[in-house]
Amino acid sequence: MLLTHVTDALGTGEECLGEGSADEAILAVEIGEYFIELVEGMLSKCEESIVAHEKLLESYAAA
């Protein structure tokens, strides 16, 4: 769902460029880039959590 918002924002940016509205295009692309960074950060945190849980499970298995 979040990816849909990102692609919509980037698509809006492309449409605005076609219509000559540079300010709206820049804003839409910046919003898209912000969401991409947000998702990348969330994925990074998920990956860190998975690694921590794997280490915890390994310590339980070794005990």
PDB file of C-alpha atoms in Angstrom:
ATOM      1  CA  MET A   1       0.000   0.000   0.000  1.00  0.00           C
ATOM      2  CA  LEU A   2       2.818   2.413   0.851  1.00  0.00           C
ATOM      3  CA  LEU A   3       4.527   1.533  -2.407  1.00  0.00           C
ATOM      4  CA  THR A   4       1.335   2.549  -4.216  1.00  0.00           C
ATOM      5  CA  HIS A   5       1.557   5.995  -2.622  1.00  0.00           C
ATOM      6  CA  VAL A   6       5.193   6.285  -3.653  1.00  0.00           C
ATOM      7  CA  THR A   7       4.522   5.312  -7.253  1.00  0.00           C
ATOM      8  CA  ASP A   8       1.500   7.624  -7.341  1.00  0.00           C
ATOM      9  CA  ALA A   9       3.632  10.520  -6.090  1.00  0.00           C
ATOM     10  CA  LEU A  10       6.360   9.808  -8.622  1.00  0.00           C
ATOM     11  CA  GLY A  11       3.769   9.432 -11.381  1.00  0.00           C
ATOM     12  CA  THR A  12       2.250  12.766 -10.400  1.00  0.00           C
ATOM     13  CA  GLY A  13       5.710  14.271 -10.677  1.00  0.00           C
ATOM     14  CA  GLU A  14       6.051  12.985 -14.211  1.00  0.00           C
ATOM     15  CA  GLU A  15       2.585  14.291 -15.139  1.00  0.00           C
ATOM     16  CA  CYS A  16       3.409  17.726 -13.719  1.00  0.00           C
ATOM     17  CA  LEU A  17       6.603  17.841 -15.712  1.00  0.00           C
ATOM     18  CA  GLY A  18       4.578  17.153 -18.833  1.00  0.00           C
ATOM     19  CA  GLU A  19       2.255  20.033 -17.969  1.00  0.00           C
ATOM     20  CA  GLY A  20       5.116  22.382 -17.153  1.00  0.00           C
ATOM     21  CA  SER A  21       4.412  22.695 -13.405  1.00  0.00           C
ATOM     22  CA  ALA A  22       7.962  22.279 -12.152  1.00  0.00           C
ATOM     23  CA  ASP A  23       7.220  23.132  -8.500  1.00  0.00           C
ATOM     24  CA  GLU A  24       4.534  20.443  -8.225  1.00  0.00           C
ATOM     25  CA  ALA A  25       6.734  17.934 -10.036  1.00  0.00           C
ATOM     26  CA  ILE A  26       9.656  18.582  -7.713  1.00  0.00           C
ATOM     27  CA  LEU A  27       7.426  18.304  -4.653  1.00  0.00           C
ATOM     28  CA  ALA A  28       5.890  15.024  -5.840  1.00  0.00           C
ATOM     29  CA  VAL A  29       9.303  13.516  -6.555  1.00  0.00           C
ATOM     30  CA  GLU A  30      10.640  14.669  -3.179  1.00  0.00           C
ATOM     31  CA  ILE A  31       7.658  13.064  -1.442  1.00  0.00           C
ATOM     32  CA  GLY A  32       8.309   9.847  -3.370  1.00  0.00           C
ATOM     33  CA  GLU A  33      11.975   9.887  -2.411  1.00  0.00           C
ATOM     34  CA  TYR A  34      11.040  10.528   1.234  1.00  0.00           C
ATOM     35  CA  PHE A  35       8.750   7.485   1.262  1.00  0.00           C
ATOM     36  CA  ILE A  36      11.432   5.347  -0.360  1.00  0.00           C
ATOM     37  CA  GLU A  37      13.903   6.375   2.370  1.00  0.00           C
ATOM     38  CA  LEU A  38      11.250   5.670   5.002  1.00  0.00           C
ATOM     39  CA  VAL A  39      10.614   2.170   3.653  1.00  0.00           C
ATOM     40  CA  GLU A  40      14.342   1.457   3.393  1.00  0.00           C
ATOM     41  CA  GLY A  41      14.733   2.487   7.038  1.00  0.00           C
ATOM     42  CA  MET A  42      11.851   0.258   8.075  1.00  0.00           C
ATOM     43  CA  LEU A  43      13.322  -2.688   6.179  1.00  0.00           C
ATOM     44  CA  SER A  44      16.689  -2.104   7.817  1.00  0.00           C
ATOM     45  CA  LYS A  45      15.083  -2.174  11.278  1.00  0.00           C
ATOM     46  CA  CYS A  46      13.223  -5.376  10.369  1.00  0.00           C
ATOM     47  CA  GLU A  47      16.461  -6.969   9.214  1.00  0.00           C
ATOM     48  CA  GLU A  48      18.193  -5.979  12.473  1.00  0.00           C
ATOM     49  CA  SER A  49      15.321  -7.481  14.449  1.00  0.00           C
ATOM     50  CA  ILE A  50      15.459 -10.733  12.490  1.00  0.00           C
ATOM     51  CA  VAL A  51      19.204 -11.037  13.058  1.00  0.00           C
ATOM     52  CA  ALA A  52      18.746 -10.397  16.795  1.00  0.00           C
ATOM     53  CA  HIS A  53      16.009 -13.037  17.005  1.00  0.00           C
ATOM     54  CA  GLU A  54      18.138 -15.548  15.091  1.00  0.00           C
ATOM     55  CA  LYS A  55      21.007 -15.012  17.544  1.00  0.00           C
ATOM     56  CA  LEU A  56      18.624 -15.434  20.460  1.00  0.00           C
ATOM     57  CA  LEU A  57      17.267 -18.688  19.021  1.00  0.00           C
ATOM     58  CA  GLU A  58      20.806 -19.946  18.442  1.00  0.00           C
ATOM     59  CA  SER A  59      21.705 -19.206  22.071  1.00  0.00           C
ATOM     60  CA  TYR A  60      18.613 -21.116  23.253  1.00  0.00           C
ATOM     61  CA  ALA A  61      19.501 -24.037  21.005  1.00  0.00           C
ATOM     62  CA  ALA A  62      23.070 -24.109  22.315  1.00  0.00           C
ATOM     63  CA  ALA A  63      21.907 -24.138  25.950  1.00  0.00           C
TER      64      ALA A  63
END
